[in-house]
Amino acid sequence: MLLDELRSVLAQYVILPSREALDAITLWVAATHLQPAFQHAPRLAVVGPAKRCGKSRLLDVVTETVHKPVITVNASTAAIFRSVTQEPPTLLVDEADTLFGSPKMAEKNEDLRGLLNAGHQRNRPALRIAGPEHKPVEYPTFAMAALAGIGDLPDTIMDRAIVVRMRRRAPGEKVAAFRARRDTPHLHVLRDRIAAWSTNLVEAAAELEPKMPVEDRAADTWEPLVVVADLAGGHWPVTARSACAAMSAYEAGQDEEGGLKIRILADIRTAFASCGDPEALATTRLLSVLKEDPEAPWADYGTSGLSPRHLQLLLKDYGISSANIRFPDGTQAKGFARNKFLDAWARYCPSTAPAPAGP
């Protein structure tokens, strides 16, 4: 009931891009009150393509409901270092694009990016020289953090974040005005009720190892939210996993370079299947089949479509390269053996039906 109420309150003030995003933010806020239980502290990246997408308004409401908020627009890295204690606060950074939006600013704030990356996992302290004796001092970094800004944040932060991609309200979409003097007391009452609920659940939360619909870093990032959902019960365990699966899948395709490298594997598997799953395909034939799909990016890739050189570069990280192949009709040409892809298909795009066993 508390999570349902928090969800309704958030929806009063901000139009979120999806039901899953609203569910995720609700769970993230509740998870800040159970930080001592978790191994990982997920970031909440609230990004949008332009101004007036509701990013700051969302941060306003979130600030009044999270555990021990420390909010800043432009603080020094040293000040943020000293704000993170053994009892972790919740860091909230508005206008984060001003910190990382250009190569020059990103370089200037590299220490802050390092702190945010290290603080995603427990027991990753930052070492600094301090005091008159210049001794190394360990500063804790572990703390949940929300960052709002225009455009994507650095990849290493986005990879550790629940990403909410805001958009401007459409005509007809209405929200309640947020007035701090009037609305904050009610939000604080709700915050305190969530804190009271979580007080006796730290040990239970620490012991849970929920079944996750994702793996690796995505699982680390989403696990605190799923733990909160499992502790809350009702519809929330299913709701949390649905949001996790949908939002993680969407973000997996947003990294253009990484997304294309996964996409090329899946599309090559489709190309082999459409040709009858031969033992090998000539490079020219493979490129032709790839470019035939009007919804794929390969016909327009580069300046004149996907080339043999482009294909080699996309497959390089998988250890797959073309070779001189003799085909059943006696011809010989550069091409790709199907069995060279089997390991990469199994590792990087297993959600599709497994490819038939090759020779």
Tab-separated table of C-alpha atoms in Angstrom:
chain	number	residue	atom	x	y	z
A	1	MET	CA	0.000	0.000	0.000
A	2	LEU	CA	2.875	2.388	0.748
A	3	LEU	CA	4.440	1.766	-2.659
A	4	ASP	CA	1.084	2.232	-4.377
A	5	GLU	CA	0.618	5.521	-2.543
A	6	LEU	CA	4.117	6.721	-3.421
A	7	ARG	CA	3.535	5.776	-7.043
A	8	SER	CA	0.321	7.817	-7.127
A	9	VAL	CA	2.025	10.839	-5.577
A	10	LEU	CA	4.839	10.765	-8.139
A	11	ALA	CA	2.306	10.546	-10.964
A	12	GLN	CA	0.515	13.669	-9.670
A	13	TYR	CA	3.501	15.923	-10.307
A	14	VAL	CA	5.345	14.401	-13.281
A	15	ILE	CA	4.393	12.686	-16.534
A	16	LEU	CA	6.754	9.712	-16.845
A	17	PRO	CA	7.600	8.184	-20.238
A	18	SER	CA	6.119	4.799	-19.336
A	19	ARG	CA	4.366	2.848	-16.634
A	20	GLU	CA	7.580	0.890	-16.103
A	21	ALA	CA	9.545	4.097	-15.477
A	22	LEU	CA	7.029	5.164	-12.823
A	23	ASP	CA	7.276	1.735	-11.169
A	24	ALA	CA	11.089	1.856	-11.232
A	25	ILE	CA	11.321	5.311	-9.654
A	26	THR	CA	8.865	4.282	-6.930
A	27	LEU	CA	10.995	1.248	-6.066
A	28	TRP	CA	14.233	3.241	-6.273
A	29	VAL	CA	12.956	5.810	-3.778
A	30	ALA	CA	11.922	3.055	-1.361
A	31	ALA	CA	15.281	1.295	-1.835
A	32	THR	CA	17.165	4.371	-0.580
A	33	HIS	CA	15.743	3.620	2.877
A	34	LEU	CA	17.313	0.139	2.827
A	35	GLN	CA	20.794	1.061	1.557
A	36	PRO	CA	22.645	-0.686	4.434
A	37	ALA	CA	21.264	-4.012	3.185
A	38	PHE	CA	22.534	-3.816	-0.373
A	39	GLN	CA	25.766	-4.719	-2.129
A	40	HIS	CA	25.066	-2.268	-4.942
A	41	ALA	CA	23.695	1.276	-4.985
A	42	PRO	CA	21.869	1.846	-8.276
A	43	ARG	CA	22.059	5.250	-9.886
A	44	LEU	CA	18.907	6.887	-11.228
A	45	ALA	CA	19.721	8.679	-14.497
A	46	VAL	CA	16.944	11.105	-15.416
A	47	VAL	CA	17.781	12.361	-18.905
A	48	GLY	CA	15.947	14.140	-21.686
A	49	PRO	CA	16.667	15.560	-25.121
A	50	ALA	CA	15.869	19.183	-24.232
A	51	LYS	CA	14.761	21.581	-21.516
A	52	ARG	CA	11.311	21.455	-19.920
A	53	CYS	CA	10.974	17.673	-19.909
A	54	GLY	CA	10.220	17.461	-16.183
A	55	LYS	CA	13.651	16.329	-15.018
A	56	SER	CA	14.088	18.921	-12.282
A	57	ARG	CA	10.476	18.577	-11.134
A	58	LEU	CA	10.957	14.838	-10.724
A	59	LEU	CA	14.119	15.470	-8.729
A	60	ASP	CA	12.202	17.950	-6.535
A	61	VAL	CA	9.659	15.308	-5.564
A	62	VAL	CA	12.206	12.521	-5.222
A	63	THR	CA	14.353	14.690	-2.934
A	64	GLU	CA	11.532	14.962	-0.402
A	65	THR	CA	10.891	11.202	-0.263
A	66	VAL	CA	14.359	9.576	-0.272
A	67	HIS	CA	16.568	8.770	2.696
A	68	LYS	CA	18.886	11.565	3.874
A	69	PRO	CA	19.016	13.602	0.647
A	70	VAL	CA	22.107	15.591	-0.323
A	71	ILE	CA	21.142	17.692	-3.343
A	72	THR	CA	23.414	19.877	-5.416
A	73	VAL	CA	23.560	21.644	-8.746
A	74	ASN	CA	27.244	22.521	-8.725
A	75	ALA	CA	29.240	21.247	-5.752
A	76	SER	CA	32.943	20.582	-5.631
A	77	THR	CA	34.067	16.983	-5.821
A	78	ALA	CA	35.756	17.372	-2.414
A	79	ALA	CA	32.470	18.487	-0.848
A	80	ILE	CA	30.638	15.482	-2.279
A	81	PHE	CA	33.405	13.155	-1.077
A	82	ARG	CA	32.884	14.444	2.459
A	83	SER	CA	29.098	14.171	2.196
A	84	VAL	CA	29.296	10.381	1.793
A	85	THR	CA	29.649	8.784	5.214
A	86	GLN	CA	29.443	5.293	6.653
A	87	GLU	CA	25.691	5.893	6.895
A	88	PRO	CA	25.198	6.620	3.205
A	89	PRO	CA	23.061	9.567	2.118
A	90	THR	CA	21.208	9.784	-1.171
A	91	LEU	CA	23.061	12.022	-3.622
A	92	LEU	CA	20.934	14.090	-5.998
A	93	VAL	CA	22.625	16.064	-8.778
A	94	ASP	CA	20.581	18.369	-10.990
A	95	GLU	CA	21.923	19.786	-14.263
A	96	ALA	CA	24.450	16.959	-14.445
A	97	ASP	CA	24.991	17.806	-18.114
A	98	THR	CA	26.910	20.904	-16.974
A	99	LEU	CA	29.377	18.559	-15.254
A	100	PHE	CA	29.831	16.022	-18.057
A	101	GLY	CA	28.254	17.595	-21.149
A	102	SER	CA	31.472	18.482	-22.981
A	103	PRO	CA	34.856	16.736	-23.184
A	104	LYS	CA	36.449	19.663	-21.341
A	105	MET	CA	33.918	19.553	-18.481
A	106	ALA	CA	34.025	15.768	-18.339
A	107	GLU	CA	37.806	15.872	-17.977
A	108	LYS	CA	37.538	18.537	-15.279
A	109	ASN	CA	35.067	16.392	-13.328
A	110	GLU	CA	36.777	13.034	-13.826
A	111	ASP	CA	37.172	12.620	-10.046
A	112	LEU	CA	33.423	13.014	-9.588
A	113	ARG	CA	32.718	10.454	-12.291
A	114	GLY	CA	35.133	8.082	-10.569
A	115	LEU	CA	33.356	8.603	-7.252
A	116	LEU	CA	29.962	7.901	-8.816
A	117	ASN	CA	31.277	4.768	-10.498
A	118	ALA	CA	33.028	3.457	-7.390
A	119	GLY	CA	30.012	4.197	-5.195
A	120	HIS	CA	27.860	1.796	-7.184
A	121	GLN	CA	29.415	-1.102	-5.238
A	122	ARG	CA	30.086	-1.480	-1.548
A	123	ASN	CA	33.686	-1.493	-0.254
A	124	ARG	CA	35.180	0.624	-3.042
A	125	PRO	CA	36.688	3.509	-1.038
A	126	ALA	CA	38.525	6.425	-2.602
A	127	LEU	CA	42.088	7.066	-1.409
A	128	ARG	CA	43.195	10.647	-0.868
A	129	ILE	CA	46.199	12.252	0.841
A	130	ALA	CA	44.967	14.333	3.793
A	131	GLY	CA	46.149	16.020	6.970
A	132	PRO	CA	49.448	17.686	7.883
A	133	GLU	CA	51.229	14.322	7.734
A	134	HIS	CA	49.965	13.671	4.200
A	135	LYS	CA	48.774	10.171	5.001
A	136	PRO	CA	46.479	8.233	2.680
A	137	VAL	CA	42.887	8.345	3.916
A	138	GLU	CA	40.021	6.129	2.776
A	139	TYR	CA	36.807	7.953	1.945
A	140	PRO	CA	33.623	5.876	1.591
A	141	THR	CA	31.894	6.193	-1.766
A	142	PHE	CA	28.920	3.844	-1.433
A	143	ALA	CA	25.646	5.777	-1.805
A	144	MET	CA	22.623	5.765	-4.062
A	145	ALA	CA	22.569	8.710	-6.446
A	146	ALA	CA	20.131	10.367	-8.848
A	147	LEU	CA	21.430	12.546	-11.664
A	148	ALA	CA	19.302	14.681	-13.976
A	149	GLY	CA	20.504	16.347	-17.153
A	150	ILE	CA	20.048	17.035	-20.845
A	151	GLY	CA	21.427	14.262	-23.033
A	152	ASP	CA	23.070	11.035	-21.956
A	153	LEU	CA	25.496	10.977	-19.048
A	154	PRO	CA	28.918	9.259	-19.386
A	155	ASP	CA	28.603	5.627	-20.458
A	156	THR	CA	30.094	4.296	-17.235
A	157	ILE	CA	27.390	6.068	-15.213
A	158	MET	CA	24.556	5.067	-17.539
A	159	ASP	CA	25.711	1.457	-17.337
A	160	ARG	CA	25.187	1.556	-13.554
A	161	ALA	CA	21.856	3.336	-13.662
A	162	ILE	CA	18.134	2.891	-13.914
A	163	VAL	CA	17.663	5.149	-16.931
A	164	VAL	CA	14.500	7.237	-17.247
A	165	ARG	CA	14.257	9.063	-20.568
A	166	MET	CA	11.943	12.031	-19.973
A	167	ARG	CA	10.003	13.884	-22.641
A	168	ARG	CA	7.955	17.047	-22.804
A	169	ARG	CA	4.311	16.869	-21.906
A	170	ALA	CA	2.002	16.571	-24.864
A	171	PRO	CA	-0.986	18.898	-25.274
A	172	GLY	CA	-3.670	17.695	-22.906
A	173	GLU	CA	-1.277	16.046	-20.426
A	174	LYS	CA	-1.760	17.776	-17.072
A	175	VAL	CA	0.134	17.559	-13.783
A	176	ALA	CA	-0.334	19.198	-10.411
A	177	ALA	CA	1.839	22.190	-9.625
A	178	PHE	CA	4.503	21.425	-7.022
A	179	ARG	CA	4.737	23.975	-4.241
A	180	ALA	CA	7.413	23.161	-1.696
A	181	ARG	CA	5.794	25.030	1.192
A	182	ARG	CA	2.434	23.352	0.644
A	183	ASP	CA	3.402	19.877	-0.625
A	184	THR	CA	6.620	19.010	1.196
A	185	PRO	CA	4.997	18.200	4.578
A	186	HIS	CA	2.801	15.521	2.990
A	187	LEU	CA	5.788	14.070	1.124
A	188	HIS	CA	7.777	13.978	4.368
A	189	VAL	CA	4.981	12.085	6.107
A	190	LEU	CA	5.061	9.511	3.312
A	191	ARG	CA	8.873	9.383	3.468
A	192	ASP	CA	8.783	8.756	7.222
A	193	ARG	CA	6.220	5.977	6.829
A	194	ILE	CA	8.433	4.244	4.261
A	195	ALA	CA	11.439	4.676	6.564
A	196	ALA	CA	9.507	3.171	9.467
A	197	TRP	CA	8.430	0.215	7.322
A	198	SER	CA	12.025	-0.452	6.281
A	199	THR	CA	13.561	-0.129	9.757
A	200	ASN	CA	13.156	-3.767	10.760
A	201	LEU	CA	13.717	-5.207	7.279
A	202	VAL	CA	17.428	-4.512	6.766
A	203	GLU	CA	18.509	-8.020	7.758
A	204	ALA	CA	15.757	-9.647	5.713
A	205	ALA	CA	16.667	-7.529	2.695
A	206	ALA	CA	20.351	-8.400	3.051
A	207	GLU	CA	19.554	-12.131	3.002
A	208	LEU	CA	17.373	-12.075	-0.112
A	209	GLU	CA	18.797	-13.227	-3.431
A	210	PRO	CA	15.869	-12.664	-5.767
A	211	LYS	CA	15.485	-14.342	-9.112
A	212	MET	CA	16.302	-11.704	-11.714
A	213	PRO	CA	15.120	-11.385	-15.337
A	214	VAL	CA	18.501	-9.893	-16.342
A	215	GLU	CA	22.144	-10.748	-15.732
A	216	ASP	CA	25.519	-9.210	-14.881
A	217	ARG	CA	25.634	-5.459	-14.122
A	218	ALA	CA	21.979	-4.945	-14.993
A	219	ALA	CA	21.105	-7.534	-12.339
A	220	ASP	CA	23.377	-5.821	-9.800
A	221	THR	CA	21.727	-2.481	-10.513
A	222	TRP	CA	18.134	-3.695	-10.396
A	223	GLU	CA	18.448	-6.157	-7.508
A	224	PRO	CA	17.761	-3.602	-4.713
A	225	LEU	CA	14.534	-2.571	-6.447
A	226	VAL	CA	13.410	-6.187	-6.856
A	227	VAL	CA	14.271	-6.891	-3.198
A	228	VAL	CA	12.025	-4.003	-2.129
A	229	ALA	CA	9.257	-5.350	-4.355
A	230	ASP	CA	9.562	-8.859	-2.906
A	231	LEU	CA	9.425	-7.482	0.636
A	232	ALA	CA	6.365	-5.380	-0.212
A	233	GLY	CA	4.447	-8.243	-1.823
A	234	GLY	CA	1.153	-7.835	-3.625
A	235	HIS	CA	1.563	-7.088	-7.313
A	236	TRP	CA	5.003	-5.520	-6.831
A	237	PRO	CA	7.240	-8.594	-7.360
A	238	VAL	CA	5.758	-9.097	-10.841
A	239	THR	CA	5.619	-5.355	-11.527
A	240	ALA	CA	9.295	-4.873	-10.605
A	241	ARG	CA	10.555	-7.696	-12.803
A	242	SER	CA	8.449	-6.513	-15.715
A	243	ALA	CA	9.907	-3.000	-15.428
A	244	CYS	CA	13.419	-4.431	-15.075
A	245	ALA	CA	13.131	-6.579	-18.197
A	246	ALA	CA	11.525	-3.875	-20.354
A	247	MET	CA	13.769	-0.972	-19.360
A	248	SER	CA	16.982	-3.034	-19.470
A	249	ALA	CA	16.131	-4.347	-22.926
A	250	TYR	CA	15.457	-0.823	-24.170
A	251	GLU	CA	18.733	0.536	-22.811
A	252	ALA	CA	20.679	-2.355	-24.317
A	253	GLY	CA	19.825	-0.940	-27.739
A	254	GLN	CA	20.689	2.675	-26.912
A	255	ASP	CA	24.468	2.265	-26.987
A	256	GLU	CA	24.829	2.812	-30.721
A	257	GLU	CA	28.201	1.111	-31.178
A	258	GLY	CA	27.579	-1.709	-28.726
A	259	GLY	CA	24.004	-2.073	-29.953
A	260	LEU	CA	25.110	-2.417	-33.554
A	261	LYS	CA	27.664	-5.059	-32.596
A	262	ILE	CA	24.929	-7.146	-30.976
A	263	ARG	CA	22.540	-6.426	-33.844
A	264	ILE	CA	24.999	-7.581	-36.491
A	265	LEU	CA	25.326	-10.952	-34.772
A	266	ALA	CA	21.575	-11.464	-34.673
A	267	ASP	CA	21.131	-10.299	-38.261
A	268	ILE	CA	23.920	-12.562	-39.516
A	269	ARG	CA	22.200	-15.506	-37.844
A	270	THR	CA	18.998	-14.525	-39.656
A	271	ALA	CA	20.929	-14.192	-42.921
A	272	PHE	CA	22.361	-17.697	-42.606
A	273	ALA	CA	18.895	-19.066	-41.791
A	274	SER	CA	17.332	-17.344	-44.805
A	275	CYS	CA	19.968	-18.972	-47.035
A	276	GLY	CA	19.278	-22.451	-45.656
A	277	ASP	CA	21.992	-22.434	-42.970
A	278	PRO	CA	24.943	-23.268	-45.260
A	279	GLU	CA	28.349	-24.033	-43.786
A	280	ALA	CA	29.631	-20.686	-45.100
A	281	LEU	CA	28.511	-17.558	-46.919
A	282	ALA	CA	30.608	-15.445	-49.252
A	283	THR	CA	31.139	-11.938	-47.903
A	284	THR	CA	29.415	-10.400	-50.914
A	285	ARG	CA	26.381	-12.657	-50.463
A	286	LEU	CA	26.206	-12.005	-46.714
A	287	LEU	CA	26.364	-8.233	-47.234
A	288	SER	CA	23.671	-8.419	-49.886
A	289	VAL	CA	21.290	-10.304	-47.591
A	290	LEU	CA	21.971	-7.941	-44.688
A	291	LYS	CA	21.185	-4.882	-46.808
A	292	GLU	CA	17.924	-6.361	-48.098
A	293	ASP	CA	16.183	-5.799	-44.749
A	294	PRO	CA	14.567	-2.331	-45.046
A	295	GLU	CA	14.302	-1.965	-41.262
A	296	ALA	CA	17.960	-2.808	-40.592
A	297	PRO	CA	20.652	-0.086	-40.508
A	298	TRP	CA	23.000	-1.842	-42.924
A	299	ALA	CA	21.870	-0.370	-46.263
A	300	ASP	CA	22.591	3.138	-44.955
A	301	TYR	CA	25.588	2.265	-42.794
A	302	GLY	CA	28.555	4.562	-43.440
A	303	THR	CA	28.456	6.526	-46.668
A	304	SER	CA	27.410	3.773	-49.092
A	305	GLY	CA	26.122	0.928	-46.964
A	306	LEU	CA	27.821	-1.797	-44.989
A	307	SER	CA	31.168	-2.686	-46.569
A	308	PRO	CA	33.478	-5.691	-46.033
A	309	ARG	CA	35.737	-3.422	-43.958
A	310	HIS	CA	32.823	-2.272	-41.764
A	311	LEU	CA	31.768	-5.874	-41.256
A	312	GLN	CA	35.270	-6.892	-40.180
A	313	LEU	CA	35.401	-4.034	-37.640
A	314	LEU	CA	31.990	-4.879	-36.150
A	315	LEU	CA	33.008	-8.519	-35.714
A	316	LYS	CA	36.567	-7.878	-34.553
A	317	ASP	CA	35.797	-7.926	-30.810
A	318	TYR	CA	34.205	-11.357	-31.162
A	319	GLY	CA	37.329	-12.823	-32.764
A	320	ILE	CA	35.460	-13.494	-36.024
A	321	SER	CA	37.071	-12.704	-39.352
A	322	SER	CA	36.632	-13.674	-42.969
A	323	ALA	CA	38.753	-16.323	-44.671
A	324	ASN	CA	39.315	-17.818	-48.115
A	325	ILE	CA	36.590	-20.425	-48.448
A	326	ARG	CA	36.047	-23.061	-51.138
A	327	PHE	CA	32.347	-23.488	-51.816
A	328	PRO	CA	30.538	-26.668	-52.973
A	329	ASP	CA	30.322	-25.388	-56.563
A	330	GLY	CA	34.124	-25.286	-56.706
A	331	THR	CA	34.478	-21.495	-56.483
A	332	GLN	CA	36.708	-19.847	-53.922
A	333	ALA	CA	36.053	-16.455	-52.308
A	334	LYS	CA	36.344	-14.462	-49.113
A	335	GLY	CA	33.597	-15.439	-46.745
A	336	PHE	CA	32.496	-16.382	-43.238
A	337	ALA	CA	32.163	-19.883	-41.847
A	338	ARG	CA	28.956	-20.374	-39.907
A	339	ASN	CA	30.576	-22.324	-37.077
A	340	LYS	CA	32.758	-19.292	-36.257
A	341	PHE	CA	29.628	-17.503	-35.035
A	342	LEU	CA	28.209	-20.231	-32.781
A	343	ASP	CA	30.018	-19.173	-29.615
A	344	ALA	CA	29.218	-15.467	-30.066
A	345	TRP	CA	25.562	-16.224	-30.810
A	346	ALA	CA	25.275	-18.257	-27.629
A	347	ARG	CA	26.984	-15.607	-25.482
A	348	TYR	CA	25.634	-12.314	-26.804
A	349	CYS	CA	22.190	-12.918	-28.308
A	350	PRO	CA	20.791	-16.022	-26.579
A	351	SER	CA	17.243	-14.620	-26.414
A	352	THR	CA	16.642	-15.726	-29.977
A	353	ALA	CA	16.061	-19.405	-30.687
A	354	PRO	CA	19.406	-21.260	-30.685
A	355	ALA	CA	20.952	-21.778	-34.073
A	356	PRO	CA	21.016	-25.365	-35.336
A	357	ALA	CA	24.271	-27.166	-34.678
A	358	GLY	CA	26.833	-26.641	-37.387
A	359	PRO	CA	29.585	-28.963	-38.595
